[in-house]
PDB file of C-alpha atoms in Angstrom:
ATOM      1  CA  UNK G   1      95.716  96.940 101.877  1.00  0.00           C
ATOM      2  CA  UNK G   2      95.651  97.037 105.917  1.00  0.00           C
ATOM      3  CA  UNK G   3      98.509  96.742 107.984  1.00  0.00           C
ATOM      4  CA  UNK G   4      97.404  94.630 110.876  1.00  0.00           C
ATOM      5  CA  UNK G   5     100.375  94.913 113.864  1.00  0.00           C
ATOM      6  CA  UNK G   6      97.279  94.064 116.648  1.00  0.00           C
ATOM      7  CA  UNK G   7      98.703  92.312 119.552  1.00  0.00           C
ATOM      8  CA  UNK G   8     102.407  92.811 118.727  1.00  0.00           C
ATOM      9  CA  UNK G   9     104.902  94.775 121.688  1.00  0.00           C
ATOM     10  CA  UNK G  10     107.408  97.262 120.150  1.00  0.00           C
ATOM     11  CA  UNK G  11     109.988  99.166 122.315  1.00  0.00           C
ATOM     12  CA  UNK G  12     110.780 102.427 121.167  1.00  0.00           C
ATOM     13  CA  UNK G  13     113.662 104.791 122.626  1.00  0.00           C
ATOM     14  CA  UNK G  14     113.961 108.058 123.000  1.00  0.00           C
ATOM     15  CA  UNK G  15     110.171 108.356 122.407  1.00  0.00           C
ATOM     16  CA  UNK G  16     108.936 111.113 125.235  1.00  0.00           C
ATOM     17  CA  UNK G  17     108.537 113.902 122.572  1.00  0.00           C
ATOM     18  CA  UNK G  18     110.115 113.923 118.514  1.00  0.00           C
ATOM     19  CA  UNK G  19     109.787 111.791 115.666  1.00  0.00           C
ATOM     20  CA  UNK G  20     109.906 109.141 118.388  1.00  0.00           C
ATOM     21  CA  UNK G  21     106.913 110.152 119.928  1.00  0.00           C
ATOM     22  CA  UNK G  22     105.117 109.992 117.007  1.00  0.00           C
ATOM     23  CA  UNK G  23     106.327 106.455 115.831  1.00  0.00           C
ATOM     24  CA  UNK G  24     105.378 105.497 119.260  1.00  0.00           C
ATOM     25  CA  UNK G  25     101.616 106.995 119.300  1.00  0.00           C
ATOM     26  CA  UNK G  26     101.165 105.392 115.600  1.00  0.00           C
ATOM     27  CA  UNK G  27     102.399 102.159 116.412  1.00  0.00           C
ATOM     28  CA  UNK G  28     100.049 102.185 119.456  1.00  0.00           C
ATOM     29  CA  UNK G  29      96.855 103.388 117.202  1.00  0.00           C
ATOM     30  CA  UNK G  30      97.567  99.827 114.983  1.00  0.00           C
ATOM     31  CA  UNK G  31      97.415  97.727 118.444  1.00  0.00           C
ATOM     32  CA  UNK G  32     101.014  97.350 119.331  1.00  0.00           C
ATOM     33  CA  UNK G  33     101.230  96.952 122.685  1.00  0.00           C
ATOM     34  CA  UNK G  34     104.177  99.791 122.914  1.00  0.00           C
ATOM     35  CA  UNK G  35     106.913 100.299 125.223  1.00  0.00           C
ATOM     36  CA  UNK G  36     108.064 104.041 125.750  1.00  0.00           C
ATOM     37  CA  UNK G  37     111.870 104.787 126.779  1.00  0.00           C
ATOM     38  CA  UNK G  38     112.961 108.120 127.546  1.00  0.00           C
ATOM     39  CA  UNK G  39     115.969 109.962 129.903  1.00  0.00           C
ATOM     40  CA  UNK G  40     113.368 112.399 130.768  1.00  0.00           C
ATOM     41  CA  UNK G  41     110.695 111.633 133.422  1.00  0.00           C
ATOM     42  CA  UNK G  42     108.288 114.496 132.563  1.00  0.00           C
ATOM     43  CA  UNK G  43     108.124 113.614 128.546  1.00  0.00           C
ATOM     44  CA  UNK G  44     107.623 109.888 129.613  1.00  0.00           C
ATOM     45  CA  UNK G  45     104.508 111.058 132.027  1.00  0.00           C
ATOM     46  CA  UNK G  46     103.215 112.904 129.328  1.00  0.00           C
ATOM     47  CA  UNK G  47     103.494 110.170 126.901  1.00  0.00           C
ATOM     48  CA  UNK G  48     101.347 108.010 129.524  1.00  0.00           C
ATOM     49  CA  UNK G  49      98.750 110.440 129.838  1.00  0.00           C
ATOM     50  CA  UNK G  50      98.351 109.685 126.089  1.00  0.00           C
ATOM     51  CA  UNK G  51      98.296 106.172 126.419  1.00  0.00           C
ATOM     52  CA  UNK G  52      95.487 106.330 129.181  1.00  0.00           C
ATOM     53  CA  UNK G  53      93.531 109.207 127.416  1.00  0.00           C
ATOM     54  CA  UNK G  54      93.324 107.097 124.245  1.00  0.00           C
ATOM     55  CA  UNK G  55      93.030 103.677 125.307  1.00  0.00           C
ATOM     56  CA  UNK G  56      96.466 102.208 123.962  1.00  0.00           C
ATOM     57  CA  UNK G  57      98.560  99.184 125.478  1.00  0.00           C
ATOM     58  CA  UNK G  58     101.973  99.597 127.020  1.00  0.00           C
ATOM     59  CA  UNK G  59     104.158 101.010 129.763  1.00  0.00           C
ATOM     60  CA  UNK G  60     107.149 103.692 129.621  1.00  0.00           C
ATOM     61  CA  UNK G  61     110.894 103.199 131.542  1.00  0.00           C
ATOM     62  CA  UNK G  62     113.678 105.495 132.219  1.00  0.00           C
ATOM     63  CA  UNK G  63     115.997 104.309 130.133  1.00  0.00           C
ATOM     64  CA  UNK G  64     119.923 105.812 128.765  1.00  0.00           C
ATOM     65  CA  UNK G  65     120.506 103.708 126.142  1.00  0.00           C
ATOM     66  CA  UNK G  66     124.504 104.268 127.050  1.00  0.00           C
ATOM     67  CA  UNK G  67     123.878 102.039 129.854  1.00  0.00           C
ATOM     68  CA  UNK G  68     123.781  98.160 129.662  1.00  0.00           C
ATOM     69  CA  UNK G  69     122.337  97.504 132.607  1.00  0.00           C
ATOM     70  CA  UNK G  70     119.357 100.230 132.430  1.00  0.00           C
ATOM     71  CA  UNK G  71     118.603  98.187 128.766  1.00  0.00           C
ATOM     72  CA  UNK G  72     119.110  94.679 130.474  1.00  0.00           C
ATOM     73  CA  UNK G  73     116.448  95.802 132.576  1.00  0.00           C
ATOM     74  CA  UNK G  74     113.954  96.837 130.692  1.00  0.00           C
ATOM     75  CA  UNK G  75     114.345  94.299 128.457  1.00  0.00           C
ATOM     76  CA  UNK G  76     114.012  91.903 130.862  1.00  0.00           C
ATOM     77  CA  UNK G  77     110.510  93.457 132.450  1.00  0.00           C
ATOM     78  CA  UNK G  78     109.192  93.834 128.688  1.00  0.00           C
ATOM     79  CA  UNK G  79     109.426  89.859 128.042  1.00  0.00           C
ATOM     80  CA  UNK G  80     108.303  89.306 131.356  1.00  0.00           C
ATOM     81  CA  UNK G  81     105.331  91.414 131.215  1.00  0.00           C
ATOM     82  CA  UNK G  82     104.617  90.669 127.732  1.00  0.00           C
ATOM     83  CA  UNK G  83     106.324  87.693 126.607  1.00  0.00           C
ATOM     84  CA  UNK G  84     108.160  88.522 123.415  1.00  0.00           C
ATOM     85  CA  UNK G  85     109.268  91.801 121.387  1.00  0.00           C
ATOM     86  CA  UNK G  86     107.979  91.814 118.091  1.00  0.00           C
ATOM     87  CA  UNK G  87     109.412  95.396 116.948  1.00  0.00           C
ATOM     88  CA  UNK G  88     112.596  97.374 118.378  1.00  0.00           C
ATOM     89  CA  UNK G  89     112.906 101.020 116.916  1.00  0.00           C
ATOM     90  CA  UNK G  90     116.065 102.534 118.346  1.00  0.00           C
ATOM     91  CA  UNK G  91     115.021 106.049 117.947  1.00  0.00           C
ATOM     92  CA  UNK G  92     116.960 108.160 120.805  1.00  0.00           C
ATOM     93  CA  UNK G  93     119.783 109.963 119.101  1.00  0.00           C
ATOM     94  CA  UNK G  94     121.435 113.452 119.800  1.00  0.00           C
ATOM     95  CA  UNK G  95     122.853 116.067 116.954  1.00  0.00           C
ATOM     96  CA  UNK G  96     125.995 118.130 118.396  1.00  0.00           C
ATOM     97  CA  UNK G  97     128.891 119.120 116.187  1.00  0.00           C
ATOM     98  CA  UNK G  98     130.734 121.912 115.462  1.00  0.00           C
ATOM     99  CA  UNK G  99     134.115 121.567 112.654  1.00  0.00           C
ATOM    100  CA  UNK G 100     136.735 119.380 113.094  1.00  0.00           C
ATOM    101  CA  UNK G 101     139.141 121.792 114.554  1.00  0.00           C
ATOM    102  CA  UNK G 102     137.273 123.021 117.291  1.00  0.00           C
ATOM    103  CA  UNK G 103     135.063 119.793 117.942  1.00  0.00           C
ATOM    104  CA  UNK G 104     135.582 118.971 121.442  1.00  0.00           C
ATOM    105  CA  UNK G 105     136.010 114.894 122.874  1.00  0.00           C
ATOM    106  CA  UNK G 106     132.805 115.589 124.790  1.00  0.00           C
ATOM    107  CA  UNK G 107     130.553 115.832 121.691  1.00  0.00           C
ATOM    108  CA  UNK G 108     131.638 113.543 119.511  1.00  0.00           C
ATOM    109  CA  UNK G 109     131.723 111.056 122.452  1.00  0.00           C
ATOM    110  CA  UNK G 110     128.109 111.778 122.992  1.00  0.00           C
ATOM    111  CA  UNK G 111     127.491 111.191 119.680  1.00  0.00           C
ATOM    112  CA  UNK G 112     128.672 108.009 118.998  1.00  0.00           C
ATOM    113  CA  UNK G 113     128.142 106.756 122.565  1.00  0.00           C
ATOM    114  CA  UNK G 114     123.881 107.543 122.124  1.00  0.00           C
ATOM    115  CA  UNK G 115     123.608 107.095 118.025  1.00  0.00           C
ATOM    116  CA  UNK G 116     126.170 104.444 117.481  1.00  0.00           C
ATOM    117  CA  UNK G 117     126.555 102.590 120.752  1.00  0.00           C
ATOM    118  CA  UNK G 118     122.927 102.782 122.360  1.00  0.00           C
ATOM    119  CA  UNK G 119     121.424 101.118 118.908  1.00  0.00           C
ATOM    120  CA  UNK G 120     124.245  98.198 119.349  1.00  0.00           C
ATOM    121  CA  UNK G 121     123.626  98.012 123.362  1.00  0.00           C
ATOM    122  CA  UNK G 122     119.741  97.832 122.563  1.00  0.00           C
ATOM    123  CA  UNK G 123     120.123  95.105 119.507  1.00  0.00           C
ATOM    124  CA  UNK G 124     122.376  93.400 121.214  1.00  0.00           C
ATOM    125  CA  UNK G 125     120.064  92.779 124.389  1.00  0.00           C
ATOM    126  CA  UNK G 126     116.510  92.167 122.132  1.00  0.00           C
ATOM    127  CA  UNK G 127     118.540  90.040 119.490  1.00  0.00           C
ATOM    128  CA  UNK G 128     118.090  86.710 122.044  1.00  0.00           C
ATOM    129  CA  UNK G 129     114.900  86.849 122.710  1.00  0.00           C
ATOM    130  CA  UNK G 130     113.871  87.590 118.917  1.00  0.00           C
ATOM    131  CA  UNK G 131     116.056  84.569 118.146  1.00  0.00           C
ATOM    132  CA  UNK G 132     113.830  82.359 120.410  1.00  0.00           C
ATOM    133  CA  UNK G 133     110.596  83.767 118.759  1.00  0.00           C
ATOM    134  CA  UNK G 134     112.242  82.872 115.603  1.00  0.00           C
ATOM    135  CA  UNK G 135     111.059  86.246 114.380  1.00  0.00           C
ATOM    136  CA  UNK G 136     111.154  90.361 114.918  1.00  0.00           C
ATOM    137  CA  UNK G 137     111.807  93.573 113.653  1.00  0.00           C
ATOM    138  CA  UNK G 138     114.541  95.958 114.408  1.00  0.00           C
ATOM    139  CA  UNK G 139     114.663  99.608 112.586  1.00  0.00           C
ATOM    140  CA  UNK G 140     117.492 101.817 113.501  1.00  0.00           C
ATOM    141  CA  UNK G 141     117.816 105.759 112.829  1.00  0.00           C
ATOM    142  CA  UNK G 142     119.944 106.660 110.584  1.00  0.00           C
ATOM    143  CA  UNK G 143     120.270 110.217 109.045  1.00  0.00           C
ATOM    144  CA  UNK G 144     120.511 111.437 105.234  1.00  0.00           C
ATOM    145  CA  UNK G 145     124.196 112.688 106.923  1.00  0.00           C
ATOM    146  CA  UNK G 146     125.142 108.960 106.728  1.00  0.00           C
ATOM    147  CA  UNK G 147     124.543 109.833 102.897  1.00  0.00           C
ATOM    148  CA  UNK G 148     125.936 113.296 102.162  1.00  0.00           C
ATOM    149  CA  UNK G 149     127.149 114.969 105.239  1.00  0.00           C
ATOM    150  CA  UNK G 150     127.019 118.515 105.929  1.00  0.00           C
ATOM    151  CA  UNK G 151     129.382 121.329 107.470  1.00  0.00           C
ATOM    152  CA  UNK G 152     130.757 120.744 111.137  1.00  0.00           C
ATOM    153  CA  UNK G 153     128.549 117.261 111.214  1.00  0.00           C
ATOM    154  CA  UNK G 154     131.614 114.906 111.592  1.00  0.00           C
ATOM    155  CA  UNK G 155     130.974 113.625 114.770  1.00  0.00           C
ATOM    156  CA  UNK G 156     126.728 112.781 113.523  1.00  0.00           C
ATOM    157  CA  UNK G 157     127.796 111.524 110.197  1.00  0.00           C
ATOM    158  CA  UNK G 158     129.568 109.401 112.052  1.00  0.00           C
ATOM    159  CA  UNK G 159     127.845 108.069 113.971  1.00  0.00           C
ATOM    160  CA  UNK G 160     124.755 107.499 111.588  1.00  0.00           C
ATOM    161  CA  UNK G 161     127.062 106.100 109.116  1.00  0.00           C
ATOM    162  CA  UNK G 162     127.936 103.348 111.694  1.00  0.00           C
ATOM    163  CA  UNK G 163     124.579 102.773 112.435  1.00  0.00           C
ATOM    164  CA  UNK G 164     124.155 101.800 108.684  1.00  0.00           C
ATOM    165  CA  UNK G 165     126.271  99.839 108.488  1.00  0.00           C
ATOM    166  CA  UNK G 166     125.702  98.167 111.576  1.00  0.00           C
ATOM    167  CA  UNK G 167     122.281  97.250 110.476  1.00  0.00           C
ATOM    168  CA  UNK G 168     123.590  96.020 107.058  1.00  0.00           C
ATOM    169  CA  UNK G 169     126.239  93.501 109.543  1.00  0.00           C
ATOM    170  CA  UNK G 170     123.393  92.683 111.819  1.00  0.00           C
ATOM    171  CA  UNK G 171     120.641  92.253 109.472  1.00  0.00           C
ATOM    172  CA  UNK G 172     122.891  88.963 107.683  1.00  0.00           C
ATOM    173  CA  UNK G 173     123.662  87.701 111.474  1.00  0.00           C
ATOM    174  CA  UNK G 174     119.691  87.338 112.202  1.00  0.00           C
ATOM    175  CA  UNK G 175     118.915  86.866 109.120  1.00  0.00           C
ATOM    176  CA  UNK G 176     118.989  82.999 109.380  1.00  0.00           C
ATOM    177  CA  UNK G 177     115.927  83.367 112.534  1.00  0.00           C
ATOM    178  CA  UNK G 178     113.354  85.530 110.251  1.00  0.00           C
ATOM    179  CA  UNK G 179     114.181  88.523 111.941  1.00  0.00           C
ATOM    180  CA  UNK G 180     114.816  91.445 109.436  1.00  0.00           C
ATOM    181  CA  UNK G 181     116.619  94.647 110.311  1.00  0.00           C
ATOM    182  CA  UNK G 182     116.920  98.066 108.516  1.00  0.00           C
ATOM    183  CA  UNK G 183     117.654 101.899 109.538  1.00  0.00           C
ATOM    184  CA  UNK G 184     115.711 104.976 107.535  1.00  0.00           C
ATOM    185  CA  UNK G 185     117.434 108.099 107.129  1.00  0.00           C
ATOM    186  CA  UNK G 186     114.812 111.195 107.570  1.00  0.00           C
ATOM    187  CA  UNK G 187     115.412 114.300 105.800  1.00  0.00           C
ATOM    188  CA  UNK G 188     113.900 117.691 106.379  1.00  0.00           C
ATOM    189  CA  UNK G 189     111.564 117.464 109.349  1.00  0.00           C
ATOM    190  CA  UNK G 190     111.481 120.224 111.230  1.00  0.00           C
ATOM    191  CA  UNK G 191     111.893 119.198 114.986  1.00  0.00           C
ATOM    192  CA  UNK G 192     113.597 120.613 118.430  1.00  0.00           C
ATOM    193  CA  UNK G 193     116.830 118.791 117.242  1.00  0.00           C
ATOM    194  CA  UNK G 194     117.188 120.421 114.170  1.00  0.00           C
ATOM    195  CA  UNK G 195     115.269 124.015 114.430  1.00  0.00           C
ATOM    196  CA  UNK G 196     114.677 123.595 110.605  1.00  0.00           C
ATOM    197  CA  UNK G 197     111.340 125.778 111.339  1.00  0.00           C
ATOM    198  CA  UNK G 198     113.081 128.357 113.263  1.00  0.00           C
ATOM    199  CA  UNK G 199     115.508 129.415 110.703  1.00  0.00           C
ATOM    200  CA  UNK G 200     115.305 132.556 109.135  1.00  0.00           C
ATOM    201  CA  UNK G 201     113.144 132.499 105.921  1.00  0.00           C
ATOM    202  CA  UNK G 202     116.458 133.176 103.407  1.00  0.00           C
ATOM    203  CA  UNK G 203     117.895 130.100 105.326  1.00  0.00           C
ATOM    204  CA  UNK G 204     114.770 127.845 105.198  1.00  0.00           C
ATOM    205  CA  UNK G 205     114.415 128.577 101.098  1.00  0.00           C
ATOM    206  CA  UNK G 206     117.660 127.379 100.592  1.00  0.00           C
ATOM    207  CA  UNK G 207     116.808 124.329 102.094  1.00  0.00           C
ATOM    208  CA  UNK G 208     113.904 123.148 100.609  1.00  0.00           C
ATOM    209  CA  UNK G 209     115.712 124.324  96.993  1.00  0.00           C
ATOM    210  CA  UNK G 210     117.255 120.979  97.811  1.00  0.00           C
ATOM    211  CA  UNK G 211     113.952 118.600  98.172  1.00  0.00           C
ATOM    212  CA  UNK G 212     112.209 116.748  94.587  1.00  0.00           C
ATOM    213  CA  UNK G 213     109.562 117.281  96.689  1.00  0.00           C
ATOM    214  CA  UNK G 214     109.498 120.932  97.913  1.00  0.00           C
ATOM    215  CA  UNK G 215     108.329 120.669 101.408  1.00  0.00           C
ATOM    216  CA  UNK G 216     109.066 119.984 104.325  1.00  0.00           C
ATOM    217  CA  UNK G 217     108.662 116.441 106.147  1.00  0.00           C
ATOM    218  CA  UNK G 218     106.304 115.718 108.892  1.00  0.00           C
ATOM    219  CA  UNK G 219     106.989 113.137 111.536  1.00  0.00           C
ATOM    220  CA  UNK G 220     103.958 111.338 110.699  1.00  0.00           C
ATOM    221  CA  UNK G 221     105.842 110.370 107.251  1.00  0.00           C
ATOM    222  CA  UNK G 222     108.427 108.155 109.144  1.00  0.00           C
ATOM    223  CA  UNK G 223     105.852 106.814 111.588  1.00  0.00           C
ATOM    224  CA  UNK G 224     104.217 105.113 108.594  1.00  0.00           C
ATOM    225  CA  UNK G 225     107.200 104.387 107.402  1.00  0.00           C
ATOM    226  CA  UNK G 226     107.982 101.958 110.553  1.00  0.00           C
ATOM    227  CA  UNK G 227     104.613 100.595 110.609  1.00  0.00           C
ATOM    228  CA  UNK G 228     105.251  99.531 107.203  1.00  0.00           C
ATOM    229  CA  UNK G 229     108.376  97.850 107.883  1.00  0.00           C
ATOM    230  CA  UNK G 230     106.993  96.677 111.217  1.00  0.00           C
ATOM    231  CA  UNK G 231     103.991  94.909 108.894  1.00  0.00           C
ATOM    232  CA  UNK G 232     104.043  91.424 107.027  1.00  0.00           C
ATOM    233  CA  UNK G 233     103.764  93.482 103.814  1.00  0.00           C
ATOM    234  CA  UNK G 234     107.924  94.080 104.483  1.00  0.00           C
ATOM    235  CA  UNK G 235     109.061  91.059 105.480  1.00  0.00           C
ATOM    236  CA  UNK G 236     111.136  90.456 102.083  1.00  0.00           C
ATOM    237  CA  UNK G 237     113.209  93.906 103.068  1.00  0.00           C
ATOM    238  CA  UNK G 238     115.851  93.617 105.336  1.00  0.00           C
ATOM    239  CA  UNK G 239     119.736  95.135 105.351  1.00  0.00           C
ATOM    240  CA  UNK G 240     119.123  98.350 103.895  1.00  0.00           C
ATOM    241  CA  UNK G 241     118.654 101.992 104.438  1.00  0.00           C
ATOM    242  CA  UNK G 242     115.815 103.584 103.254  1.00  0.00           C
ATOM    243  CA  UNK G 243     115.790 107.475 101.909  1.00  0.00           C
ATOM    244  CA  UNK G 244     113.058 109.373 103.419  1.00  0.00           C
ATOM    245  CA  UNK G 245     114.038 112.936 102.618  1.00  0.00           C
ATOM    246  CA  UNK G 246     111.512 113.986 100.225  1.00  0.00           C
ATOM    247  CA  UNK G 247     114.435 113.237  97.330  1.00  0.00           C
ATOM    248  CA  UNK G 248     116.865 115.647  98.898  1.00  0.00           C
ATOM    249  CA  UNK G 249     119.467 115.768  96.257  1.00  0.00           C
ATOM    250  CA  UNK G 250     117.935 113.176  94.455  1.00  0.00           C
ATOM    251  CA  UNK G 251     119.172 115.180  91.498  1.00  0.00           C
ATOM    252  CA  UNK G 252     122.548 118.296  91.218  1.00  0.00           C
ATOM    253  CA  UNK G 253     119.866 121.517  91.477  1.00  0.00           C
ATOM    254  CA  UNK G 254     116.042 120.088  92.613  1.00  0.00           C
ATOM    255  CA  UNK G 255     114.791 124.196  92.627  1.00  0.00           C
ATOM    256  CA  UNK G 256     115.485 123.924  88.594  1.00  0.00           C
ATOM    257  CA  UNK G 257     112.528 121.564  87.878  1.00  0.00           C
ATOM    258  CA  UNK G 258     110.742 124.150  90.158  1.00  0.00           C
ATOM    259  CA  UNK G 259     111.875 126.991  88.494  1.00  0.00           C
ATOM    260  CA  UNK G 260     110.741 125.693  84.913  1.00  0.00           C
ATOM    261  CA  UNK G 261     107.220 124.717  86.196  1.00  0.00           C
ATOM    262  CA  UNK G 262     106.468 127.905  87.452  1.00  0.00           C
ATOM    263  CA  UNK G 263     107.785 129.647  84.247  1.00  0.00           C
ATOM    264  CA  UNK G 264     104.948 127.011  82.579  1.00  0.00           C
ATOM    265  CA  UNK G 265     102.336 128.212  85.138  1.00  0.00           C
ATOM    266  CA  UNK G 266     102.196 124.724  86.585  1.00  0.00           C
ATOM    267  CA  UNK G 267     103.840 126.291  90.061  1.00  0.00           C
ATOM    268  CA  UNK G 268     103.941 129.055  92.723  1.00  0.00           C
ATOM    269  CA  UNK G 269     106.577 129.475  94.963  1.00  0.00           C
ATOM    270  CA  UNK G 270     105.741 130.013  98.596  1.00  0.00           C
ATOM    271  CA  UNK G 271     107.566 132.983 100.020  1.00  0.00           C
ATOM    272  CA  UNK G 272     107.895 131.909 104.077  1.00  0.00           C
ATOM    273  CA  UNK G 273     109.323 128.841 105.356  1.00  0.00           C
ATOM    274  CA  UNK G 274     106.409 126.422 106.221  1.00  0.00           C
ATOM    275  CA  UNK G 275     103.894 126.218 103.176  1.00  0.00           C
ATOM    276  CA  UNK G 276     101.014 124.563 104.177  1.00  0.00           C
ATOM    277  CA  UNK G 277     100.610 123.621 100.595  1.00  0.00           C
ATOM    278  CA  UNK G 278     101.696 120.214  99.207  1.00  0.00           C
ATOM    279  CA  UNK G 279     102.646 122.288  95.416  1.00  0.00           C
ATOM    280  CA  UNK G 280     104.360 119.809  93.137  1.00  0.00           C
TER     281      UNK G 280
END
C-alpha cells in the first residue's frame, strides 16, 4: 500500500513549530504542495528554510485564524497561486484554563475564539472552492478533552467538543460534493503546549498508567494519521472523530494489564518519564 498525495496543495495552520509542523513537513515529503500559516514570523521563516533545504513545494502566510479577513486572504492567494485546495488541516489551537471559579473571560474567550471559531472561519472560507472542485479534505483538531475532560479544562473541552461536533454538522453539509471532513483527538504527546515531558517523574508515571499502550505519543503518529485521511485509501470516512491517544482509558485501570505482565515476566517497567522503549 502507498499513499500517493503528489501534486495535491494542503493549508495547514498553526504549523511554524508543534504537531503542526510536523503534519506540515510529512505532508510535504508525499508531494503536497503545502501551505504554512502561523502568528509567528520567526517559526514561519524557519519552516521555509525547511522547505528550501529539502526541496518541498509551498509558501507560508501570517495568518490569525480569529480574523476573517487575514483567512479571506490567504485563501484567496492559495487558489490563485495554485488553483484548488485539496486538504485543509486546521491545526492552530491554544490550551489555557484554570477552574471554573477563577477562570477569567480572557481565556476562555481565547479558547473558543482560536479552537472553536478559527476552524469554522477557515472551513467556512475553503468550503467554496472545495465545492467547485467537487472534492477535498478538511481534518480539524480535536482533543481526547472533547472525550473525558480533565481538571480546570472547561474552557478547552469546550472548545474541542465544539469542534467535534462541528465537523460531524459540516461533514453531512459537504457531504453531497465528495468532500469528507473529520477531527482526531491526540492524546499524550509531549509538546510546548502541554509540558507532558517536563513533569516531574511521579507526575509523568501517573500518566502513562492511563495509556493501553504505555508510552508516550510522538507527533509523527498524527502526521500519518492526516496523510491517511488526506489519501484515497479514506475516502469512505467522513463525520467522525478519531482516538489517537494510545487507548487512554480505553479500559477503568490500563497499568493493571501492565502490572500482571510484569508479574508473568512478559514486562519491565521503565522508572523515568520518556522510555525510549516501545514495551508492550
Amino acid at each position: 500500500m502507498h499513499i500517493d498525495l503528489t501534486g495535491k496543495v494542503a493549508i495547514v495552520t498553526g504549523a511554524g513549530r508543534g504537531i503542526g509542523r510536523v503534519i506540515a513537513s510529512a505532508l510535504a515529503r508525499e508531494g503536497v504542495v503545502t501551505v504554512v500559516t502561523d502568528i509567528k514570523e520567526a517559526d514561519l521563516a524557519d519552516v521555509q528554510k525547511e522547505f528550501d533545504r529539502e526541496g518541498y513545494k509551498g509558501s507560508t502566510y501570517l495568518c490569525d485564524v480569529r480574523d476573517e479577513r487575514q483567512i479571506q486572504h490567504v485563501v484567496g492567494q492559495v487558489t490563485d497561486t495554485y488553483g484548488r485546495i485539496d486538504i485543509l488541516v486546521n491545526n492552530a489551537g491554544v490550551a489555557g484554563g484554570a477552574p471554573v471559579d477563577v477562570l477569567s473571560e480572557e481565556v476562555w474567550d481565547l479558547n473558543l475564539d482560536i479552537n472553536l471559531k478559527g476552524t469554522f472561519l477557515m472551513c467556512k472560507a475553503v468550503a467554496p472552492v472545495m465545492k467547485r472542485q467537487k472534492s477535498g479534505r478538511i481534518m480539524n483538531a480535536a482533543s481526547f478533552a472533547a472525550i473525558v475532560p480533565s481538571y480546570g479544562s472547561a474552557a478547552y473541552a469546550s472548545s474541542k467538543a465544539g469542534v467535534e461536533q462541528f465537523t460531524r454538522v459540516l461533514a453531512g453539509e459537504l457531504g453531497p460534493w465528495n468532500i469528507a471532513v473529520n477531527c482526531y483527538a491526540p492524546g499524550m504527546i509531549p509538546t510546548d503546549m502541554n509540558h507532558f515531558a517536563e513533569l516531574q517523574e511521579p507526575q509523568q508515571q501517573r500518566l502513562l498508567d492511563t495509556l493501553t499502550l504505555r508510552r508516550w505519543g510522538e507527533k509523527s503518529d498524527v502526521a500519518h494519521l492526516i496523510c491517511f485521511l488526506a489519501s484515497d485509501y479514506a475516502g469512505y470516512i467522513t463525520g467522525t472523530m478519531i482516538d489517537i491517544s494510545g487507548g487512554k482509558l480505553a479500559t477503568q485501570i490500563p497499568r493493571v494489564a501492565y502490572e500482571k505482565a510484569a508479574a508473568e515476566g512478559a514486562y519491565e517497567f521503565q522508572e523515568r518519564g520518556r522510555s525510549d522503549e516501545r514495551s508492550g
